[in-house]
Tab-separated table of C-alpha atoms and ligand atoms in Angstrom:
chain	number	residue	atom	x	y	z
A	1	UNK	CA	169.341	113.636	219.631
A	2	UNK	CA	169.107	114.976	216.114
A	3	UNK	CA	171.345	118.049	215.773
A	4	UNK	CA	170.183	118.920	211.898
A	5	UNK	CA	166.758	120.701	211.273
A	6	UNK	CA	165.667	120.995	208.097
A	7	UNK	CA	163.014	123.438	207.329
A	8	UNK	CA	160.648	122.634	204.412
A	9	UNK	CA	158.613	125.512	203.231
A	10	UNK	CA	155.763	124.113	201.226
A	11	UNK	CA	152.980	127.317	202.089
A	12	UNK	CA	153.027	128.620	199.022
A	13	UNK	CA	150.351	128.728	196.157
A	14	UNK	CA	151.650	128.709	193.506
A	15	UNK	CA	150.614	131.662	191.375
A	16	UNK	CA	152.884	131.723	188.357
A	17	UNK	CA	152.698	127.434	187.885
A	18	UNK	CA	148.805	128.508	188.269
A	19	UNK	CA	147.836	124.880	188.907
A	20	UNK	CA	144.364	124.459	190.584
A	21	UNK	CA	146.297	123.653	194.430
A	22	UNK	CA	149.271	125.035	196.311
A	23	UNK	CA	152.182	124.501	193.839
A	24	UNK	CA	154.159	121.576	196.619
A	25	UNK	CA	150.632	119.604	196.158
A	26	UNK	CA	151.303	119.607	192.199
A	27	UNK	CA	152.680	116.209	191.035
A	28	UNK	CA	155.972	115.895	188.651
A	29	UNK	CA	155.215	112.424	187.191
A	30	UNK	CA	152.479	111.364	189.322
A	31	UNK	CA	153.941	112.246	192.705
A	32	UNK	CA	153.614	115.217	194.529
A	33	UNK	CA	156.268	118.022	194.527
A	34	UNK	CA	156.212	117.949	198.657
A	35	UNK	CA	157.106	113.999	198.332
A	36	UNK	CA	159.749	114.684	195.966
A	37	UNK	CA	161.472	117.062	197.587
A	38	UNK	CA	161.006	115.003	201.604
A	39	UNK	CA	162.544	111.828	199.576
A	40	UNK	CA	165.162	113.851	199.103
A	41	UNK	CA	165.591	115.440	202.270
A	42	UNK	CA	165.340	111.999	204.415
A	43	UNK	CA	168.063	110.526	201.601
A	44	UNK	CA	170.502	112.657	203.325
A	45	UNK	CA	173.511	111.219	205.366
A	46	UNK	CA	172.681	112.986	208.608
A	47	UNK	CA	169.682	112.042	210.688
A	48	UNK	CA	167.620	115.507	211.214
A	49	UNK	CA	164.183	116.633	212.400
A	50	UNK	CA	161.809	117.868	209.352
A	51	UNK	CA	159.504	120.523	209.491
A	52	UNK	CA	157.019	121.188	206.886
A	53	UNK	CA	155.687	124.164	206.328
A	54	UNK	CA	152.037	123.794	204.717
A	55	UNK	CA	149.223	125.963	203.965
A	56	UNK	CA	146.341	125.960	206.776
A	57	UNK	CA	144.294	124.143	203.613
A	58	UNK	CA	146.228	121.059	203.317
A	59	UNK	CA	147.945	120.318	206.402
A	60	UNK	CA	146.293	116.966	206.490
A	61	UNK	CA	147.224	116.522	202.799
A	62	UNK	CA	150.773	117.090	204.013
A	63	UNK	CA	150.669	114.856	206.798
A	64	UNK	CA	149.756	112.030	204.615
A	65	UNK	CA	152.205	112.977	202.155
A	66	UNK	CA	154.925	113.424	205.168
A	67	UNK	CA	153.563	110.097	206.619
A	68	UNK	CA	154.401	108.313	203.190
A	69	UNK	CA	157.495	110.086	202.340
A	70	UNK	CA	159.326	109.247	205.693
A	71	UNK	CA	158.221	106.028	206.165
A	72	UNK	CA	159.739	104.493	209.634
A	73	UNK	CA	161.356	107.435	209.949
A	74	UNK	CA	157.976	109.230	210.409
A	75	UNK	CA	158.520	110.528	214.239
A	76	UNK	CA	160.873	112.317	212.890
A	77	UNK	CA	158.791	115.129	210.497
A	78	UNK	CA	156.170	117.240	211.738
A	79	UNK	CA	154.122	119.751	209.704
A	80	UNK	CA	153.002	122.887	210.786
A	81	UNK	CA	151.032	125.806	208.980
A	82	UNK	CA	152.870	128.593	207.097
A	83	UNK	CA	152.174	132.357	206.772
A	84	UNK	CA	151.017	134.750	204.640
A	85	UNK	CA	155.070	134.906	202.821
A	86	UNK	CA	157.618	133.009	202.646
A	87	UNK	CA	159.082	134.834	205.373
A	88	UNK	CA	156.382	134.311	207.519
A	89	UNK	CA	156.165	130.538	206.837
A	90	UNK	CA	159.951	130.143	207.548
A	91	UNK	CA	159.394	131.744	210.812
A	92	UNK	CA	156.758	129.500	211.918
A	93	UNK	CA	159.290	126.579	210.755
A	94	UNK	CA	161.920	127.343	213.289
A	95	UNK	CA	159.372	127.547	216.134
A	96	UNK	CA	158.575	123.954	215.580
A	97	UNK	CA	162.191	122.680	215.675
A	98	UNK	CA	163.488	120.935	218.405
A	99	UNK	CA	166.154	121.703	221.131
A	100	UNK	CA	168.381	119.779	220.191
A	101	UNK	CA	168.933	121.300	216.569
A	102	UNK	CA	172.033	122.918	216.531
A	103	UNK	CA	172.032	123.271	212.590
A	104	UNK	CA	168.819	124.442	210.620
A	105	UNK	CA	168.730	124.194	206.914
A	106	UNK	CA	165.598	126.027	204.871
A	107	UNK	CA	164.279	124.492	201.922
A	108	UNK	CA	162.098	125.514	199.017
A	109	UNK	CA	159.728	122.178	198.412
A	110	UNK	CA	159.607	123.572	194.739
A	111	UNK	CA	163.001	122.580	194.635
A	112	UNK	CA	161.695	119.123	194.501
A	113	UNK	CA	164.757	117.343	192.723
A	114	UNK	CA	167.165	118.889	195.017
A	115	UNK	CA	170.009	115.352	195.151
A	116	UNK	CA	170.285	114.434	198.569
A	117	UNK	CA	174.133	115.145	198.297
A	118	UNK	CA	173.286	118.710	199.005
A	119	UNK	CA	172.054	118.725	202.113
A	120	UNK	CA	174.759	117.106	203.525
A	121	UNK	CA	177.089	119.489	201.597
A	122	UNK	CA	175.294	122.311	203.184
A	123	UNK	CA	175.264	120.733	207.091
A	124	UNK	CA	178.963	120.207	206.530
A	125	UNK	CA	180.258	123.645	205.792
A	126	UNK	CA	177.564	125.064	208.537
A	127	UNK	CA	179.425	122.896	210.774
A	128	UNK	CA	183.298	124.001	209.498
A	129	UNK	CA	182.533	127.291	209.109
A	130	UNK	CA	179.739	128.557	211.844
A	131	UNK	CA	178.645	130.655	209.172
A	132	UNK	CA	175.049	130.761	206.858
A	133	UNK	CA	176.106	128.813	203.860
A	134	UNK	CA	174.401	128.673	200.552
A	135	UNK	CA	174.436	126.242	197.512
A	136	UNK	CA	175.280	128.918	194.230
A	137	UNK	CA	176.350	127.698	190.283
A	138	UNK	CA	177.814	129.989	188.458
A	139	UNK	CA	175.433	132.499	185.786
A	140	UNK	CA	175.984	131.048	182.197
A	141	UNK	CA	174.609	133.691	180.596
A	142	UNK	CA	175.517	137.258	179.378
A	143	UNK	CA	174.411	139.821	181.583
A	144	UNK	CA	173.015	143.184	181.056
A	145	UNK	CA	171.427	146.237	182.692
A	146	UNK	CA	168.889	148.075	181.186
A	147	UNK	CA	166.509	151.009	181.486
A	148	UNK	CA	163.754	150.866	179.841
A	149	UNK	CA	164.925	149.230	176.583
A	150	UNK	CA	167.876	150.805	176.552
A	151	UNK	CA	171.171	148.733	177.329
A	152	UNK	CA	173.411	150.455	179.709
A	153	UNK	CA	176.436	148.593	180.797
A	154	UNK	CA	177.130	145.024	180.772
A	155	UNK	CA	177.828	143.483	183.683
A	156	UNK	CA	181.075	141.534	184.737
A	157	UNK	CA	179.144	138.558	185.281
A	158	UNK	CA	182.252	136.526	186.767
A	159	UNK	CA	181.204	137.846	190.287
A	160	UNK	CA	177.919	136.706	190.397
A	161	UNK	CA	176.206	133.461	190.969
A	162	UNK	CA	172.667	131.814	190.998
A	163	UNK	CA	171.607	131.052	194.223
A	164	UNK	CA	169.891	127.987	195.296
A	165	UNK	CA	168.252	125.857	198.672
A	166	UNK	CA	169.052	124.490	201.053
A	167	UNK	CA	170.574	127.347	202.910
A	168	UNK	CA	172.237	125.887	206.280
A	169	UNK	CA	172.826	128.414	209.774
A	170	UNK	CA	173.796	127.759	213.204
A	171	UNK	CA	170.341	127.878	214.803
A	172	UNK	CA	170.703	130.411	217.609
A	173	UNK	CA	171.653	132.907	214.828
A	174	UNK	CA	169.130	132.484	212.649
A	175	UNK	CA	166.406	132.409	214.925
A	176	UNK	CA	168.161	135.894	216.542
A	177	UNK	CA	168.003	137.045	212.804
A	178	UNK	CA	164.378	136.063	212.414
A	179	UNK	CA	163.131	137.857	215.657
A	180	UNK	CA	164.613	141.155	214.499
A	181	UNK	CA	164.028	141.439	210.780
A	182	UNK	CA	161.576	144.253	210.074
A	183	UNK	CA	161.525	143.872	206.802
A	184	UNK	CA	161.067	141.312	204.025
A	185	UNK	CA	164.225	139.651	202.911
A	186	UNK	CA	164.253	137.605	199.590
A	187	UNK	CA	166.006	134.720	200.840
A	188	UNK	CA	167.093	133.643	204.468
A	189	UNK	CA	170.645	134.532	203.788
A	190	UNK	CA	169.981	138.378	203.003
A	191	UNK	CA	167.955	137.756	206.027
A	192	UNK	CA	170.846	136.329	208.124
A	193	UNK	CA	173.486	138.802	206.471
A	194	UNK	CA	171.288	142.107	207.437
A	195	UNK	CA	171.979	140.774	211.212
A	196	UNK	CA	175.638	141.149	210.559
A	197	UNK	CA	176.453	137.408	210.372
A	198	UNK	CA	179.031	136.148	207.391
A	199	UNK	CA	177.516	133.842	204.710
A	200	UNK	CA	179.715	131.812	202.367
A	201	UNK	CA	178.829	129.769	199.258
A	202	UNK	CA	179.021	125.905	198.450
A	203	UNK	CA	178.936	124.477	194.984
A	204	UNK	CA	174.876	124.165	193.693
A	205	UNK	CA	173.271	121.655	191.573
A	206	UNK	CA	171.386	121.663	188.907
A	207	UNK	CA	169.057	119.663	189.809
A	208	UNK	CA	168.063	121.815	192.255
A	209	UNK	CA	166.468	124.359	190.184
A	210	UNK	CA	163.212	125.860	191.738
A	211	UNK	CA	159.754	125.143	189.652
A	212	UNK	CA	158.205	128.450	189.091
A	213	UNK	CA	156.509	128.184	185.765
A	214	UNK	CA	154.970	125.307	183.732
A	215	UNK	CA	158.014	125.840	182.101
A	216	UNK	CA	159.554	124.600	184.698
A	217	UNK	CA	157.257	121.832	185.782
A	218	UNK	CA	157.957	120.215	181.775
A	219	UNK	CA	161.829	120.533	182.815
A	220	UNK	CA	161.042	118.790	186.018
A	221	UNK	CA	159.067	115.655	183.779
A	222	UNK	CA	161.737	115.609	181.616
A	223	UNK	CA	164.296	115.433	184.019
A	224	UNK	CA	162.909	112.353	185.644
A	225	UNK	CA	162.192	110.685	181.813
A	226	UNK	CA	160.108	111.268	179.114
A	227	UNK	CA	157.782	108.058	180.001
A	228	UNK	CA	155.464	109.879	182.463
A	229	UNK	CA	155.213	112.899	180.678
A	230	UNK	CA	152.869	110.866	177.524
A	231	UNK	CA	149.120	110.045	179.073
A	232	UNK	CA	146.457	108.639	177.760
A	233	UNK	CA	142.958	109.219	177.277
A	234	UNK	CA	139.489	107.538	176.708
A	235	UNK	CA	135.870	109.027	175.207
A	236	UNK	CA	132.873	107.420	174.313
A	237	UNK	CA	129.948	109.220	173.095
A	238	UNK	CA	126.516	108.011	172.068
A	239	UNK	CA	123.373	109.836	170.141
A	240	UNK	CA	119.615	108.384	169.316
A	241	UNK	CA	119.084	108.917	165.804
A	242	UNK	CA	116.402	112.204	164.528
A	243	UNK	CA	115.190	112.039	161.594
A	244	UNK	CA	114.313	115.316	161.844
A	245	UNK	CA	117.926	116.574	162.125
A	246	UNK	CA	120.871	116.919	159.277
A	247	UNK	CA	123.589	114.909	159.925
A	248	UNK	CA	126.751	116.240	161.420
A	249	UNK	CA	129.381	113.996	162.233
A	250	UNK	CA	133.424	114.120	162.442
A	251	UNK	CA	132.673	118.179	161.941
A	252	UNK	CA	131.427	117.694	158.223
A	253	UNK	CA	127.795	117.923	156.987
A	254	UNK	CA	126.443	114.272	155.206
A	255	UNK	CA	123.456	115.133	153.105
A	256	UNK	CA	121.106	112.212	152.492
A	257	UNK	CA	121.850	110.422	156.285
A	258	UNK	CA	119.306	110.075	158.979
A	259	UNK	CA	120.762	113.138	161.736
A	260	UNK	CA	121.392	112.633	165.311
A	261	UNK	CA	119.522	114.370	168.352
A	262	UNK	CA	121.968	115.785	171.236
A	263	UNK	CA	121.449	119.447	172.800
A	264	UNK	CA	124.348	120.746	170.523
A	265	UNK	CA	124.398	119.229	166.564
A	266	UNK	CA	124.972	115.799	167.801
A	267	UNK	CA	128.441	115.209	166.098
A	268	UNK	CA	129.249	111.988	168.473
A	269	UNK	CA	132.904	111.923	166.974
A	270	UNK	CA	134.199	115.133	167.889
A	271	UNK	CA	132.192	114.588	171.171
A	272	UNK	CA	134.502	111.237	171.889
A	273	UNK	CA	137.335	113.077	170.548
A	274	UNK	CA	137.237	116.058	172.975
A	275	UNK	CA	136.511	113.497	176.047
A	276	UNK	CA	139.399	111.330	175.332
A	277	UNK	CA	141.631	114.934	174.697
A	278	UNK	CA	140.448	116.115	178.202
A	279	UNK	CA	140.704	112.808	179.951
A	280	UNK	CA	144.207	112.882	178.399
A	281	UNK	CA	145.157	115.952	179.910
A	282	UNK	CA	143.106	115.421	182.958
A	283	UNK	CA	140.689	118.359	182.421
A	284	UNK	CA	137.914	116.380	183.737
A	285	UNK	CA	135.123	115.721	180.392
A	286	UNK	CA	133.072	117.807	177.966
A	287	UNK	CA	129.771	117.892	180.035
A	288	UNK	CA	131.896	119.565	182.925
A	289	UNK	CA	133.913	122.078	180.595
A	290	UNK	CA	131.028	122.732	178.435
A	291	UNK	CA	127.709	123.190	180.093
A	292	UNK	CA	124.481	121.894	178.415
A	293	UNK	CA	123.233	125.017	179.558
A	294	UNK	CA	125.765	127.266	178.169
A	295	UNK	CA	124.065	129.173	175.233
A	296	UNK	CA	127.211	129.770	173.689
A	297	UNK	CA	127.192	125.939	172.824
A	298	UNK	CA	123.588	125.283	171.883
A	299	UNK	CA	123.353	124.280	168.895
A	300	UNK	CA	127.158	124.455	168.016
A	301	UNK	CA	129.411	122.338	165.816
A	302	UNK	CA	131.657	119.735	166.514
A	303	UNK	CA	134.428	121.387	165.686
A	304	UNK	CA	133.561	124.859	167.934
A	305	UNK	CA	134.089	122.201	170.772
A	306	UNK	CA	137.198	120.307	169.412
A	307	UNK	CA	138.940	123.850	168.673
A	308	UNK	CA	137.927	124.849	172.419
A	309	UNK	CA	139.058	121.259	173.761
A	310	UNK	CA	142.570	121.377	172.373
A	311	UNK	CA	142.812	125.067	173.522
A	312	UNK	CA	142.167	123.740	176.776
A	313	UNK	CA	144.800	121.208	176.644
A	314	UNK	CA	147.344	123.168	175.423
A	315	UNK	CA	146.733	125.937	177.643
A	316	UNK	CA	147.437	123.175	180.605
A	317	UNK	CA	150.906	122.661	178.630
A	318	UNK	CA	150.055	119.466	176.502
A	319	UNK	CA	150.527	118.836	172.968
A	320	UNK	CA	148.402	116.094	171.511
A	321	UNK	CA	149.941	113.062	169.631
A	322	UNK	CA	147.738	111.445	168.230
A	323	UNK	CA	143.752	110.503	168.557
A	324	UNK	CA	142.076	107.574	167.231
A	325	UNK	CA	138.827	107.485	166.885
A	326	UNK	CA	135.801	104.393	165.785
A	327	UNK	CA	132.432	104.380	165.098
A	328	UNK	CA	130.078	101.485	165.601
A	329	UNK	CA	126.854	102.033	163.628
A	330	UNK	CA	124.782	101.150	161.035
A	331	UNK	CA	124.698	104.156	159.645
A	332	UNK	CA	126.218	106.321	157.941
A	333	UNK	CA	129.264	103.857	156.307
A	334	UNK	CA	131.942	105.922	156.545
A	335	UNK	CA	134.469	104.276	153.842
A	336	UNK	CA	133.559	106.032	151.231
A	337	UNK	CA	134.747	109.597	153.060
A	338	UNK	CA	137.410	108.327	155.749
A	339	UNK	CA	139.928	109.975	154.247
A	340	UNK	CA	138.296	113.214	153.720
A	341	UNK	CA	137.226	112.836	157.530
A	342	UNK	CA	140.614	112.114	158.772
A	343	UNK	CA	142.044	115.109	156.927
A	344	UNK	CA	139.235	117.496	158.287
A	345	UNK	CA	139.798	116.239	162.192
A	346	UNK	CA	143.986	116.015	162.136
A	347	UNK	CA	143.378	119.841	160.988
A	348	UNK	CA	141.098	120.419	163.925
A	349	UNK	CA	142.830	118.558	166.211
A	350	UNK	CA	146.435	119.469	165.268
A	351	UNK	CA	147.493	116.183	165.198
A	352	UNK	CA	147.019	112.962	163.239
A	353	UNK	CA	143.498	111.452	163.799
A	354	UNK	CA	142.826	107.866	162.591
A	355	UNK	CA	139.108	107.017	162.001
A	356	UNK	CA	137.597	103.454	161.507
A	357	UNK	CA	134.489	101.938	161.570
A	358	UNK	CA	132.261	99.016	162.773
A	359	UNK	CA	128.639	97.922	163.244
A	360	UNK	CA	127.783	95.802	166.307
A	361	UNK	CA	126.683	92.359	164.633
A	362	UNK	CA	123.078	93.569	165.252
A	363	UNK	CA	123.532	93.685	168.588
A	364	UNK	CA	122.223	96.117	170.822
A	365	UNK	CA	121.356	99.601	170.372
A	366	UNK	CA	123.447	100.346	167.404
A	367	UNK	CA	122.269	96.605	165.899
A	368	UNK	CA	118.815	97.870	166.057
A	369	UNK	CA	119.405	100.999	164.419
A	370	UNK	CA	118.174	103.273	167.355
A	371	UNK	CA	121.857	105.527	167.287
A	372	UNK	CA	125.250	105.434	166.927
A	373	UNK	CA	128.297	105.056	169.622
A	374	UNK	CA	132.033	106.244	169.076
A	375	UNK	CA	134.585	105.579	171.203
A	376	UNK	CA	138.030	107.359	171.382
A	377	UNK	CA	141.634	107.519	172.706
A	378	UNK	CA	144.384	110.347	172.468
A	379	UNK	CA	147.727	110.357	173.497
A	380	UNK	CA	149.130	113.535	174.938
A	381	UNK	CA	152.865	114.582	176.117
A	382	UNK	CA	153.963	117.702	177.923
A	383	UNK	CA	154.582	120.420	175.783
B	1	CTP	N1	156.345	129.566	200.423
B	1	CTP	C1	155.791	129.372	201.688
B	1	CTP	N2	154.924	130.297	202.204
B	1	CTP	C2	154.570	131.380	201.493
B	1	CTP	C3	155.119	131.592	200.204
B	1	CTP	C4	156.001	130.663	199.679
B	1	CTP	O1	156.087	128.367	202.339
B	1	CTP	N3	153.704	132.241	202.036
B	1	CTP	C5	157.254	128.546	199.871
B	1	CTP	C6	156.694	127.900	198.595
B	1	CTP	O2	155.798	126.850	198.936
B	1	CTP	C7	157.930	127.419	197.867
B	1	CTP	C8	159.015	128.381	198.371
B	1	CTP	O3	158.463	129.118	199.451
B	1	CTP	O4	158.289	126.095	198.208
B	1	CTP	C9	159.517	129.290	197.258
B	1	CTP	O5	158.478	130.191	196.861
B	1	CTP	P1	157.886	130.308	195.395
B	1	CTP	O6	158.631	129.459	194.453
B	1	CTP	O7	157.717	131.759	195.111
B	1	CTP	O8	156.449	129.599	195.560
B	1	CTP	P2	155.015	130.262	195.602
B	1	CTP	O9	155.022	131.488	196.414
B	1	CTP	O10	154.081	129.173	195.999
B	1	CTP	O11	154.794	130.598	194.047
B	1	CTP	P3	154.329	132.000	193.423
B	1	CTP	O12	155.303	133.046	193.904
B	1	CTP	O13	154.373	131.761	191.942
B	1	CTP	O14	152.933	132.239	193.943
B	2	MG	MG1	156.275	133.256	195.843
């Protein structure tokens, strides 16, 4: 009989990471924030009954993710759907635990690094104390209030502390708690001290800092090592020769060359360029971000859509290393102008951008002169 619940809240979504899913679904280095945080929770000491909390949208998403996370121990977590606030989806947490649990800890998934120490840390003074306990580290910096602008006072920061999850109650209190709060609490120890209950404080860890913010998320990747935080990305783009058309290509104009046809001005390089700089960033590719049918676009330079691309992947918190980018044609030979090319796309791009060359032994398409193909790659890392 398991006498430890812990209660994962994972219901969220995430506005202020502003990922495209319910923050817990996010990954930190390729695995899911939920994941992180259940490893965690099933490396503590104490056998205990976990209850997710998930949003109505992915509770099969969390199953799988529970189902992987626990392993054999997989009878032992259960997911159930949260509520409209955190509150709400804590609530519905303690409904699902069993009767057994003496001992209930709460747990912010977006705490996903959160060392397993802590949760037995937590159980432990529940247990010595029969009071809410809650993980706190001291506030490093300089504290002031203001109104306004204006400074006021500052404060003695000596008696305060950051405050952190897993919080740990005896069970028939908290539940008590929960059914007579009436109003909304900002953690489950104001919660449990508005019922009139003592709550002490444990030593925190840093680890177990919350992810809020892509800020945060960046922390999170660099936390766990730098490796996961590079990608890569491939692009390969391909245009008929026109005759009829100038030639654009690596965003400069080459007077005298046979033009390409496309819907835009045909510039196949920056066209490889921005697929391999979304793939990168995993943003999907350029006929998804940048309609065919999109007036703004007919018509339009390379370099309008490189300039939008690496907005794009910024915006999503990357910074581009490096692209390198090759063109296997006929025509134009680009020797006599790499350099000038490579100057004009590392400006564009931000970011060094190697360019080379290469025809295709007469073979195929670009051996018999019908168009040209360019194929990219770019290296991003979190910003
Ligand atoms: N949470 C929840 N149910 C809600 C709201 C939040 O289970 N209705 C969970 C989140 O999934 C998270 C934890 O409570 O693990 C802490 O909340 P927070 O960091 O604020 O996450 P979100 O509410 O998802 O983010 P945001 O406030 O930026 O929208
Ligand atoms: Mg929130």
């Amino acid at each position: 009989m398991t006498s430890v619940g812990i209660i994962v809240v994972a219901a969220g979504s995430g506005t202020r990471l502003g990922a495209n899913q319910p923050k817990a679904f996010v990954e930190v280095r390729g695995v899911p924030m939920l994941e992180r945080a259940l490893g965690n929770v099933l490396g503590s000491v104490e056998p205990a009954q976990v209850v997710v909390v998930a949003p109505a949208s992915h509770l099969a998403a969390a199953r799988s993710i529970a189902a992987r996370a626990a392993g054999a121990a997989a009878g032992s977590v259960f997911v159930v759907e949260g509520g409209a606030t955190r509150q709400d989806s804590v609530a519905n947490g303690l409904a699902a635990l069993a009767e057994s649990v003496e001992v209930v800890l709460v747990h912010d998934a977006a705490r996903a690094l959160t060392p397993s120490v802590l949760f037995d840390r937590v159980v432990r003074a529940v247990r010595a104390s029969g009071s809410g306990i809650i993980p706190s580290l001291p506030v490093a910096d300089t504290i002031k209030r203001v109104a306004d602008d204006r400074v006021l006072e500052t404060v003695d920061r000596s008696s305060l502390v950051h405050v952190q999850t897993p919080q740990g109650f005896p069970r028939a209190q908290l539940v008590a708690a929960y059914a007579s709060a009436r109003q909304e609490f900002t953690d489950d120890a104001a919660l449990f001290a508005e019922a009139g209950h003592p709550v002490s404080v444990v030593e925190g860890e840093a680890r177990a800092f919350k992810i809020t913010t892509p800020w945060d998320l960046a922390r999170a990747e660099n936390v766990l090592g730098i490796s996961s935080a590079t990608r890569t990305g491939v692009g390969i783009d391909v245009h008929a020769y026109d005759a009829a058309q100038p030639l654009w290509l690596g965003g400069l104009y080459w007077p005298d060359e046979v033009g390409l046809a496309g819907h835009s001005d045909g510039d196949a390089l920056c066209h490889a360029i921005c697929d391999a700089l979304l793939s990168a960033a995993g943003l999907g590719d350029i006929g998804g971000r940048f309609g065919t049918d999109d007036p703004r676009f007919a018509g339009a330079h390379g370099d309008v859509f490189l300039g939008e691309t690496v907005a794009l992947v910024e915006g999503a918190g990357w910074a581009v290393g490096n692209v390198a980018v090759q063109l296997i044609a006929k025509h134009p030979r680009l020797g006599a102008r790499r350099t000038e090319l490579e100057s004009h796309l590392t400006t564009l791009v931000g970011a060094p951008v190697s360019v080379s060359a290469t025809t295709s032994d007469g073979l195929g398409f670009t051996g018999r002169a019908e168009g040209v193909a360019v194929i990219a790659t770019a290296l991003v890392h979190r910003a």
